XYZ file of C-alpha atoms in Angstrom:
316
model
C 122.790 23.614 -69.141
C 121.703 20.549 -71.679
C 123.468 17.240 -71.727
C 124.567 14.771 -74.573
C 122.396 12.215 -74.885
C 121.778 9.467 -77.927
C 119.324 6.797 -79.324
C 122.399 5.693 -82.254
C 125.780 5.937 -80.406
C 126.983 4.160 -83.745
C 127.194 7.540 -86.037
C 131.090 7.706 -86.170
C 131.977 11.385 -86.268
C 135.502 12.988 -86.231
C 135.641 16.709 -85.962
C 139.286 18.567 -86.924
C 139.008 21.493 -86.455
C 139.516 25.062 -83.958
C 138.722 24.697 -80.388
C 138.640 28.323 -78.059
C 137.705 29.840 -75.690
C 135.121 32.682 -76.216
C 134.979 35.600 -74.000
C 130.915 36.847 -74.627
C 129.750 40.254 -74.237
C 126.134 41.224 -74.004
C 125.061 44.346 -75.280
C 121.784 46.264 -76.237
C 123.186 47.061 -79.575
C 127.118 46.641 -81.452
C 129.333 49.057 -81.308
C 130.120 50.936 -84.535
C 133.656 52.394 -85.383
C 135.371 54.407 -82.902
C 132.195 53.873 -80.336
C 132.300 52.823 -76.851
C 129.205 51.077 -75.283
C 128.719 49.929 -72.000
C 128.067 46.267 -72.285
C 125.227 44.485 -69.494
C 127.209 41.422 -68.963
C 130.290 39.427 -69.909
C 131.458 35.282 -69.679
C 133.744 32.781 -70.811
C 131.999 30.057 -72.902
C 133.995 26.985 -74.405
C 133.506 27.634 -77.744
C 135.725 27.352 -81.770
C 133.640 26.106 -84.428
C 135.293 22.430 -84.693
C 134.596 22.051 -81.140
C 131.304 23.798 -81.803
C 130.341 21.284 -83.618
C 131.752 18.304 -81.804
C 129.141 18.788 -79.045
C 126.644 19.496 -81.276
C 127.323 16.477 -82.983
C 127.173 14.642 -79.739
C 124.448 16.068 -78.102
C 122.771 15.402 -81.404
C 123.523 11.638 -80.996
C 126.766 11.232 -82.551
C 129.623 9.092 -81.253
C 132.129 12.075 -81.977
C 135.976 11.967 -81.884
C 137.657 15.717 -82.394
C 141.358 16.568 -83.675
C 142.372 19.997 -82.849
C 144.835 21.674 -80.769
C 144.716 23.693 -77.342
C 147.506 26.076 -75.699
C 149.480 25.861 -72.374
C 147.235 28.786 -70.687
C 144.711 28.799 -67.989
C 141.939 27.545 -70.671
C 143.482 24.571 -72.195
C 142.682 21.961 -69.075
C 139.049 23.793 -68.938
C 138.490 23.295 -72.732
C 139.168 19.646 -72.675
C 137.601 19.206 -69.582
C 134.441 20.133 -71.175
C 134.481 18.425 -74.720
C 135.175 15.002 -72.476
C 131.790 16.487 -70.138
C 130.003 16.215 -73.512
C 130.752 12.781 -74.442
C 133.748 14.178 -76.834
C 136.720 11.816 -77.205
C 139.580 14.186 -77.013
C 142.620 11.855 -77.167
C 143.062 13.721 -80.810
C 143.182 17.089 -79.122
C 146.810 18.069 -78.615
C 148.815 20.637 -76.040
C 150.892 23.281 -77.427
C 153.892 24.451 -75.226
C 154.600 28.091 -75.165
C 151.123 29.470 -77.312
C 147.933 30.385 -75.768
C 144.760 28.529 -76.643
C 142.877 29.636 -79.459
C 140.381 32.695 -78.412
C 137.577 34.801 -79.713
C 135.530 37.881 -78.141
C 131.860 37.746 -79.107
C 129.785 40.211 -78.389
C 125.976 39.734 -78.700
C 123.628 42.225 -78.834
C 119.409 42.183 -77.879
C 118.317 41.008 -80.972
C 120.440 37.772 -80.710
C 123.403 39.432 -84.220
C 126.822 39.036 -83.121
C 130.087 40.321 -84.151
C 133.186 37.953 -83.769
C 136.695 38.677 -83.609
C 138.893 35.246 -83.434
C 143.004 34.925 -81.996
C 143.735 31.602 -83.437
C 146.660 30.405 -81.335
C 147.386 26.845 -80.945
C 144.576 26.564 -84.107
C 147.125 27.610 -85.923
C 149.897 25.248 -85.345
C 147.438 22.205 -86.132
C 149.530 20.968 -88.531
C 149.134 18.203 -91.696
C 151.741 15.743 -89.145
C 148.591 16.475 -86.719
C 146.411 14.245 -89.924
C 148.530 11.674 -90.354
C 149.058 10.784 -86.489
C 145.226 10.352 -86.576
C 144.868 9.566 -90.214
C 143.733 5.710 -88.965
C 140.981 7.599 -86.597
C 139.748 9.507 -90.324
C 139.232 6.575 -92.438
C 137.263 4.816 -89.611
C 134.696 7.395 -89.570
C 131.365 8.006 -91.297
C 131.665 11.113 -91.652
C 134.757 14.279 -91.280
C 133.534 17.406 -90.581
C 135.681 20.435 -91.312
C 135.807 24.191 -91.223
C 138.738 26.588 -92.025
C 139.645 28.457 -88.326
C 142.564 25.697 -88.756
C 145.513 26.199 -91.131
C 143.838 25.213 -94.900
C 146.443 22.986 -95.767
C 145.668 20.444 -92.619
C 142.278 20.664 -93.949
C 143.513 19.725 -97.587
C 144.963 17.050 -96.053
C 142.173 15.567 -94.028
C 140.318 15.581 -97.075
C 142.701 13.418 -99.076
C 142.831 11.217 -95.962
C 138.947 10.772 -95.980
C 138.539 10.844 -99.835
C 140.786 7.832 -100.341
C 139.051 5.818 -97.529
C 135.557 6.930 -99.092
C 134.524 8.310 -95.594
C 131.974 11.388 -96.328
C 133.459 14.761 -96.004
C 131.391 17.671 -94.767
C 132.616 21.297 -94.817
C 131.448 24.487 -93.401
C 133.267 27.111 -94.897
C 133.585 29.450 -92.094
C 135.756 31.825 -91.611
C 135.804 32.482 -95.601
C 139.683 33.284 -96.893
C 140.689 35.657 -99.105
C 141.012 33.587 -101.725
C 139.004 30.117 -101.811
C 140.869 27.314 -103.124
C 139.021 24.932 -105.309
C 140.592 22.051 -104.164
C 138.600 22.865 -101.048
C 135.355 22.360 -102.749
C 135.770 19.189 -103.619
C 134.159 17.437 -100.798
C 130.990 15.524 -100.155
C 129.057 18.288 -98.883
C 129.676 21.977 -98.831
C 127.188 23.665 -96.446
C 128.207 27.472 -96.585
C 125.700 30.312 -94.911
C 124.754 33.437 -97.102
C 127.639 35.437 -97.144
C 129.876 32.459 -97.757
C 128.004 31.417 -101.238
C 128.556 35.011 -101.835
C 132.021 35.169 -101.538
C 132.833 31.735 -103.451
C 130.777 32.259 -106.439
C 130.962 36.243 -106.613
C 127.050 37.010 -106.922
C 124.183 37.637 -104.392
C 121.905 34.934 -103.435
C 118.786 37.006 -102.454
C 116.493 35.214 -105.398
C 115.371 31.601 -106.002
C 117.375 32.211 -109.536
C 120.389 33.274 -107.488
C 119.801 30.753 -105.247
C 119.963 28.451 -108.507
C 122.723 29.865 -110.016
C 124.993 29.650 -106.831
C 124.524 25.853 -106.223
C 124.927 24.890 -109.977
C 128.243 27.011 -109.733
C 129.118 25.449 -106.316
C 128.792 21.914 -108.194
C 130.754 22.589 -111.213
C 133.585 23.764 -108.523
C 133.514 20.351 -106.869
C 131.092 19.967 -104.238
C 128.893 16.827 -104.456
C 126.085 18.040 -102.558
C 125.625 21.635 -101.538
C 123.053 23.004 -98.782
C 123.019 26.734 -98.213
C 121.771 28.136 -94.911
C 120.129 30.943 -94.898
C 119.340 32.159 -91.787
C 115.529 33.456 -91.116
C 115.144 32.271 -95.049
C 115.489 28.511 -94.230
C 117.910 26.416 -96.451
C 118.542 25.608 -99.561
C 119.660 21.502 -100.342
C 120.654 20.117 -103.467
C 122.141 16.436 -104.089
C 123.211 17.458 -107.110
C 119.535 15.892 -109.252
C 117.083 17.902 -106.863
C 117.002 20.895 -105.209
C 115.026 21.432 -102.390
C 113.697 24.458 -99.991
C 113.798 23.333 -96.103
C 111.012 25.605 -94.571
C 112.289 28.081 -91.097
C 111.545 26.783 -87.829
C 109.574 30.073 -86.642
C 111.603 30.955 -83.108
C 112.219 34.522 -80.904
C 116.305 34.321 -81.223
C 118.270 35.387 -77.984
C 121.809 34.366 -79.979
C 122.168 32.731 -82.966
C 126.578 32.968 -82.484
C 126.529 28.835 -82.522
C 123.121 28.318 -84.960
C 125.283 27.536 -88.128
C 127.310 24.672 -85.949
C 123.960 23.391 -84.183
C 123.050 22.934 -87.758
C 126.461 21.469 -88.990
C 126.951 19.041 -85.702
C 123.287 17.827 -86.524
C 123.577 17.201 -90.261
C 126.775 15.134 -89.574
C 125.027 12.931 -87.233
C 121.614 12.331 -89.612
C 123.836 11.544 -92.330
C 126.169 9.303 -90.593
C 122.968 7.280 -89.554
C 122.252 6.821 -93.057
C 119.451 9.639 -93.762
C 119.286 11.200 -97.405
C 120.552 15.035 -98.010
C 116.899 16.488 -97.177
C 115.723 14.305 -93.979
C 119.543 15.489 -92.887
C 118.870 19.217 -93.951
C 115.401 19.411 -92.051
C 116.810 17.945 -88.950
C 119.435 19.941 -88.893
C 117.396 23.326 -89.407
C 115.750 22.320 -86.248
C 119.207 22.263 -84.275
C 120.353 25.022 -85.732
C 116.893 26.956 -84.836
C 116.811 25.753 -81.036
C 120.353 26.889 -80.600
C 119.736 30.109 -81.097
C 116.486 30.797 -78.926
C 119.525 30.126 -75.859
C 122.822 31.949 -74.811
C 125.836 30.621 -75.339
C 127.418 28.279 -77.653
C 127.920 24.908 -76.565
C 125.621 24.754 -73.888
C 123.125 26.464 -76.113
C 123.483 23.076 -78.255
C 120.026 21.287 -78.216
C 119.609 17.515 -77.332
C 118.521 14.596 -79.741
C 115.505 14.474 -77.802
C 114.670 18.210 -78.409
C 115.109 17.921 -81.541
C 112.752 14.898 -82.631
C 109.931 16.716 -80.489
C 110.235 19.470 -82.580
C 110.056 17.196 -85.582
C 107.505 15.394 -84.389
C 105.093 18.392 -83.407
C 105.800 20.029 -86.901
C 104.464 16.609 -88.234
C 101.266 16.237 -86.352
């Protein structure tokens, strides 16, 4: 397993989001509806989009605090201890009585593609009152990272605290709700993937023209900056004035489960360190690619040294 390391622990990042135990099932192909298949292996791996991004940011060089909830089951202590091993501060992780911790069933086929079913558990109990409890933590951060595996009203409460304090807000709009309130789009940076972008803007993002139109729509609806992550096609970043394509890092994928979370965590670190959007996006793209070459969510997150080595090799 990679270990966290840093060249700069000054980047203060708060992650408010989900903490799950992932039950990872590896198989030759994902089952079709009604089909039963025999899997190759299974494993229990700490996950959840919030916790994944916290670990990704810590390994990429950030000073990270987590705000979330775990249950009172056998997974809870393991989930908290894992975050602590990754140098993520956990005093904002609250226990929830008579409630299981979040759980996700992750099926990964040999191509690296995956299918996920998540049970929120204690994540569903993270409340605006919890945001109030840790409001000072948010106010003193450089970057607040958010996803949508916890109640929307809690995410909105955190956005309001951060906005009033001038803290940079990065939103990964996943998983997408049936209807996305435009209030959630009033953030400093939104970084949806291809399917999430299509759900938000209501049209495909296959061509350059469609991508540019989607970015314009996201800006018009409130996002100050936008990054669309497009898998093997790389990413597209916009600061509201300039749109720039971020080339993909060539890889042989093993497990794409947490590539997006690795991207988001690394992105937050470079933004917190003062990098511009395009430099941060290039750094994040390498992190996401590296994560996709390794099995597991949090165990596969790359370190700062690994990311920097790839970036240096790309320049030479």
